[in-house]
Short mmCIF file of C-alpha atoms in Angstrom, two decimals:
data_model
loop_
_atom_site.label_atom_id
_atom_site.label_comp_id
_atom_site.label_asym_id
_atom_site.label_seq_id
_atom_site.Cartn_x
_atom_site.Cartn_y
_atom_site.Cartn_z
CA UNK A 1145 69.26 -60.03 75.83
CA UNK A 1146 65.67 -59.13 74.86
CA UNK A 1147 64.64 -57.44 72.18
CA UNK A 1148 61.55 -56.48 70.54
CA UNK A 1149 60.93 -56.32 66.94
CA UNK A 1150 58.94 -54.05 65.23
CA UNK A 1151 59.10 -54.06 61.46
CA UNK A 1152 58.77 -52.18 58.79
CA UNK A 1153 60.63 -49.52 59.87
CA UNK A 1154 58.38 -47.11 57.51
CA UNK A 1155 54.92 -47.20 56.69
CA UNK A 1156 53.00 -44.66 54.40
CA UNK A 1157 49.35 -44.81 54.45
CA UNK A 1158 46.35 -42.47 52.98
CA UNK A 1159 44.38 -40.38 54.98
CA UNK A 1160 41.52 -42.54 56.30
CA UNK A 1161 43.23 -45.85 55.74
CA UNK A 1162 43.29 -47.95 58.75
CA UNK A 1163 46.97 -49.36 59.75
CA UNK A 1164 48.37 -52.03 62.02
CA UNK A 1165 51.98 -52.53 63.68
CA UNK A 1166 53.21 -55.42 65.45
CA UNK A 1167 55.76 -55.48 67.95
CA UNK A 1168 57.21 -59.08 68.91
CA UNK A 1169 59.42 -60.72 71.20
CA UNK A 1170 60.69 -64.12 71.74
CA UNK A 1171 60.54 -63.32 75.83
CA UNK A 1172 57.31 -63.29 77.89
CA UNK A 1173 56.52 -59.61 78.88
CA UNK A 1174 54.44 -58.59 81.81
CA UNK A 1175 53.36 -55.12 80.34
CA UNK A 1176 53.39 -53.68 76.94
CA UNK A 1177 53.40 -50.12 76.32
CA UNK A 1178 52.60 -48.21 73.07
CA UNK A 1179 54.34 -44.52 72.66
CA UNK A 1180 54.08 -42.47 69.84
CA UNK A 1181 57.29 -39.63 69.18
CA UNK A 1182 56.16 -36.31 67.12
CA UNK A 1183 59.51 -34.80 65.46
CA UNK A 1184 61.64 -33.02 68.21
CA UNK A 1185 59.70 -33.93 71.52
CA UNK A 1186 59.70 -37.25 73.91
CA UNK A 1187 57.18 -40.31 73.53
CA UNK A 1188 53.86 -39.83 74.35
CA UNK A 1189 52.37 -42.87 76.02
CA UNK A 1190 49.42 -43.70 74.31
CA UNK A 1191 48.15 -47.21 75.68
CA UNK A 1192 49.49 -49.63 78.04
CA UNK A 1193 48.52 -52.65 78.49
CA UNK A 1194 48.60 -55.27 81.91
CA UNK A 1195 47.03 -58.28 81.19
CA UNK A 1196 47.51 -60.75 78.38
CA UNK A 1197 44.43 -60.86 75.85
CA UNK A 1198 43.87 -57.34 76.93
CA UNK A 1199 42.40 -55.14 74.63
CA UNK A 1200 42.08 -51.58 75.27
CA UNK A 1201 41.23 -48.40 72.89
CA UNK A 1202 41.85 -45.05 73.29
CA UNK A 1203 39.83 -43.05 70.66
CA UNK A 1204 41.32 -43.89 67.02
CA UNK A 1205 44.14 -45.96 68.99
CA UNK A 1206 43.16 -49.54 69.71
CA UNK A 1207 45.85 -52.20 71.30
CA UNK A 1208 46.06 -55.92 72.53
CA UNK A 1209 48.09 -57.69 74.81
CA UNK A 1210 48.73 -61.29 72.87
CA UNK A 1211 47.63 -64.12 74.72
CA UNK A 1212 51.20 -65.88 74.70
CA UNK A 1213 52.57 -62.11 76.03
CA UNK A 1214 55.09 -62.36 73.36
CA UNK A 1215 53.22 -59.93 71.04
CA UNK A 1216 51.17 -56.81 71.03
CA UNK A 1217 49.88 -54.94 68.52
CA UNK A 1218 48.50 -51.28 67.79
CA UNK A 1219 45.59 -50.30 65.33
CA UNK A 1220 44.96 -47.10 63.92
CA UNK A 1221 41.95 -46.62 62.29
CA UNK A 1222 41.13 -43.16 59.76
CA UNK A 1223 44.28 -42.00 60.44
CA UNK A 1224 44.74 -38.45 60.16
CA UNK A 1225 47.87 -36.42 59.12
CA UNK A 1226 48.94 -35.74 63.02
CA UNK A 1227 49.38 -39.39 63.21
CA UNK A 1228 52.40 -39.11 61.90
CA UNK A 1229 55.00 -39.81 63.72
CA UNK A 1230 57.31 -42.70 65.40
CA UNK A 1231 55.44 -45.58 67.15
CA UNK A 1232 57.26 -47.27 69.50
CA UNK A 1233 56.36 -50.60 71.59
CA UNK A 1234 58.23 -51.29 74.94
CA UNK A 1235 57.92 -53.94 77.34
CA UNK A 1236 58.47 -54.54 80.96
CA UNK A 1237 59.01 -58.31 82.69
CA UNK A 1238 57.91 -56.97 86.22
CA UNK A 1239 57.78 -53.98 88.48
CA UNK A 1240 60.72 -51.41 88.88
CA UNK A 1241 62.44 -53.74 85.76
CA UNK A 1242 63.74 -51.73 82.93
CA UNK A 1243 61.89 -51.24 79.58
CA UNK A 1244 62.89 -53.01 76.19
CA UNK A 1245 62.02 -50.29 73.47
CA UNK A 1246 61.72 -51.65 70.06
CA UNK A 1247 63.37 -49.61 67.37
CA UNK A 1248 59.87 -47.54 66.40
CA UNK A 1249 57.97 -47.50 63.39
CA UNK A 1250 57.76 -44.18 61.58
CA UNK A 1251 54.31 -43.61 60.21
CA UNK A 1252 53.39 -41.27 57.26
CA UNK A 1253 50.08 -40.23 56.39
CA UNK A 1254 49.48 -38.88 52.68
CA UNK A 1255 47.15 -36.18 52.82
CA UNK B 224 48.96 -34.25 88.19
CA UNK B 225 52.58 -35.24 87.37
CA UNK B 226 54.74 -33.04 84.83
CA UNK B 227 58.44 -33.76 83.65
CA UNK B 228 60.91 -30.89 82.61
CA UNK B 229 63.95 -30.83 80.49
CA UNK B 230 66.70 -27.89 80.72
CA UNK B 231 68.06 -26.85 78.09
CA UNK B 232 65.59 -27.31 74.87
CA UNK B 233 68.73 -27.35 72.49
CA UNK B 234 72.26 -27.18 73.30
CA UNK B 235 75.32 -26.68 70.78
CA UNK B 236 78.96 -26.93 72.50
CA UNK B 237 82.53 -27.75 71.05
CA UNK B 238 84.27 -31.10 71.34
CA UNK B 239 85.90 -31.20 75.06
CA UNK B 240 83.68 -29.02 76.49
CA UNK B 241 81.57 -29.86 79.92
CA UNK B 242 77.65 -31.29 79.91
CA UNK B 243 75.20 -30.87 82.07
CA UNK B 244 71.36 -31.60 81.63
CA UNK B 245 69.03 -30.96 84.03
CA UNK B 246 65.23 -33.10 84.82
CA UNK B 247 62.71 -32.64 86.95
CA UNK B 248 59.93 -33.85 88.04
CA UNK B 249 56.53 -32.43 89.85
CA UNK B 250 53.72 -33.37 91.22
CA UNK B 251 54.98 -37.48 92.53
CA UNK B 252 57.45 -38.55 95.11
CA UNK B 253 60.70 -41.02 95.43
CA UNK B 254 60.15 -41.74 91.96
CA UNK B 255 62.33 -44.02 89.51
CA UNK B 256 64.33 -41.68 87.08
CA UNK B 257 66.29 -42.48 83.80
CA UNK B 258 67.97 -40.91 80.99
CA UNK B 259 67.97 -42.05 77.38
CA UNK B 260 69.87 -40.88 74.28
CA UNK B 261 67.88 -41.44 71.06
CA UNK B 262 70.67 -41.24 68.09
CA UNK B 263 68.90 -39.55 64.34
CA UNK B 264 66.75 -41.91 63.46
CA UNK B 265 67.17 -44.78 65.91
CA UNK B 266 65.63 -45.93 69.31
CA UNK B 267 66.06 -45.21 72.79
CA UNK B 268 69.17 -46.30 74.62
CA UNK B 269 68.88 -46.35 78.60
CA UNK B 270 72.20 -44.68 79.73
CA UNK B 271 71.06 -44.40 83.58
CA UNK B 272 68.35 -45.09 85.77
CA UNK B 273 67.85 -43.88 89.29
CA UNK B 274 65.54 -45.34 92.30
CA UNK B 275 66.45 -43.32 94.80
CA UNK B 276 68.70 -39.92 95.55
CA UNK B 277 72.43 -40.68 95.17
CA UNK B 278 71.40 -44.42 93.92
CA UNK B 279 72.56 -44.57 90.43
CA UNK B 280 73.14 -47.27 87.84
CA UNK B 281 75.06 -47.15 84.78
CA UNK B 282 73.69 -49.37 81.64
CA UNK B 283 76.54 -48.46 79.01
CA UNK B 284 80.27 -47.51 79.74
CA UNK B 285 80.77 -43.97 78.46
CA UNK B 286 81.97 -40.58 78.92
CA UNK B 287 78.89 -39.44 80.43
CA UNK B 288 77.69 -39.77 84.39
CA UNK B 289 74.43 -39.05 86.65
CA UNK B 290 73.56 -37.84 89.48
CA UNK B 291 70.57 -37.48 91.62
CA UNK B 292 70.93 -34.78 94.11
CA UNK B 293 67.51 -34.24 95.09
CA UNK B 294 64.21 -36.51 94.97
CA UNK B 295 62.88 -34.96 92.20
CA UNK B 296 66.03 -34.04 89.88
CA UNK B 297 68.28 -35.56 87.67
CA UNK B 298 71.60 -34.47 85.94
CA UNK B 299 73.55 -35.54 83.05
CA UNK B 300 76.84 -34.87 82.94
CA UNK B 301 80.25 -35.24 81.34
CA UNK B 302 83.86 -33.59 81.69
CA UNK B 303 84.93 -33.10 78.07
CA UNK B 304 82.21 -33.83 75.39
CA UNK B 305 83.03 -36.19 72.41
CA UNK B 306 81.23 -35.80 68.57
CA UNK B 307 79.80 -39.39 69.60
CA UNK B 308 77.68 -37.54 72.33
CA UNK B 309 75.68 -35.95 69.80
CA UNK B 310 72.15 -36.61 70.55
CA UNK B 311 68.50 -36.48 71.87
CA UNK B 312 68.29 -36.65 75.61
CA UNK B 313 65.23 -38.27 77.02
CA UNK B 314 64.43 -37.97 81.20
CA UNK B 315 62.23 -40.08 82.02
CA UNK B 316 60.26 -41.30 85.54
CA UNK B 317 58.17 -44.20 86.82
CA UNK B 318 56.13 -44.30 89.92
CA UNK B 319 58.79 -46.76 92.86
CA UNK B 320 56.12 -48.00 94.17
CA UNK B 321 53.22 -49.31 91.31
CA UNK B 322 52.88 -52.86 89.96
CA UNK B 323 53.54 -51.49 86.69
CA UNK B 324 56.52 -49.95 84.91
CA UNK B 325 54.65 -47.41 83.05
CA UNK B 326 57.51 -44.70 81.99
CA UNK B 327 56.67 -41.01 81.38
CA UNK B 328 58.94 -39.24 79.10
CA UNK B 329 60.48 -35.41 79.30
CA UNK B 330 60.29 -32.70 76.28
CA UNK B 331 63.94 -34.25 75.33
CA UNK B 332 67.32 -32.16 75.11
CA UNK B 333 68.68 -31.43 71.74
CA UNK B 334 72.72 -31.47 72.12
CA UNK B 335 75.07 -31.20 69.45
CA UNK B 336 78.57 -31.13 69.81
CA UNK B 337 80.64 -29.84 67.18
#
């Protein structure tokens, strides 16, 4: 079935370091969506993205939709310590389809 | 504007006992409705997704079951819990009728079973 990876599965950063995550697949998606999980509550969505080559920011946050729509990534830049958290890219093939969650990347942020 | 609830916060209950989790959702209509478990420290697992009241499917064969008795609501339940049921329990809703699959997520449901 599809899957999406995201790797590592930790990253530590300093505060005010900018940081990167990947999430890839080896299926075509039609929409990728970035969601970020603070410790004991659901996923936030923080960008989605429709169109491939798509690039779209949302303060700090900045994401692209990769051209072949096998890849996406997420950028954030000065992170801060409430960036920490789990990121987690998901995918969708089409409307009313299910999501395909990668496993999540858990961010820390040394103060 | 749209808001998703989760009832109860945290649950404890002993092995055998009955489940059931409550979601709903304000402010949208006939929307799509699931429920995730997220084990410690892994990822989301879709246990059941609704499109419509008393329209249910089931992605993994376990001891648990949905229903959807209203537009807006969504129970988890199960007859006799099991240790493996231990969990975070995610609602979750999508709009039926957008182009996109963008999914909202719920507070979450802490249950564990002892």
């Amino acid at each position: 079935g599809q899957q999406l990876n995201q790797s590592p599965q930790s990253m530590f950063i300093q505060e005010g370091e900018d940081v990167s995550m990947n999430c890839t697949s080896s299926s075509i998606f039609n929409t990728w969506l970035w969601y970020k999980q603070d410790p004991g509550e659901g996923p936030v969505l923080l960008i989605a993205l429709y169109k491939a080559g798509e690039l779209t920011s949302n303060g700090r946050l900045t994401a692209q939709f990769g051209i072949t729509r096998k890849d996406s990534f997420l950028n954030i830049s000065a992170s801060i310590p409430s960036d920490v958290g789990i990121y987690f890219c998901a995918g969708s093939t089409g409307a009313n389809s299910k999501l395909t969650f990668g496993k999540g990347i858990t961010l820390s942020v040394r103060p | 504007s749209q808001t998703i609830h989760q009832w109860p916060a945290t649950l404890v209950q002993p092995v055998g006992s009955p489940l059931s989790l409550e979601c709903t959702v304000e402010g949208t209509s006939n929307p799509n409705l699931y429920w995730y478990r997220q084990a410690a420290g892994r990822g989301l697992q879709l246990l059941f997704y609704s499109v419509g009241i008393g329209q249910i499917s089931s992605e993994v064969p376990q001891n648990l079951s949905a229903s959807r008795p209203q537009d807006r609501q969504f129970i988890l339940s199960s007859k006799k819990l099991l240790l493996s049921d231990s969990g975070f329990y995610l609602c979750a809703w999508s709009e039926l009728a957008a182009l996109t699959d963008t999914q909202y997520f719920g507070p979450g449901t802490r249950l564990t079973v002892l």
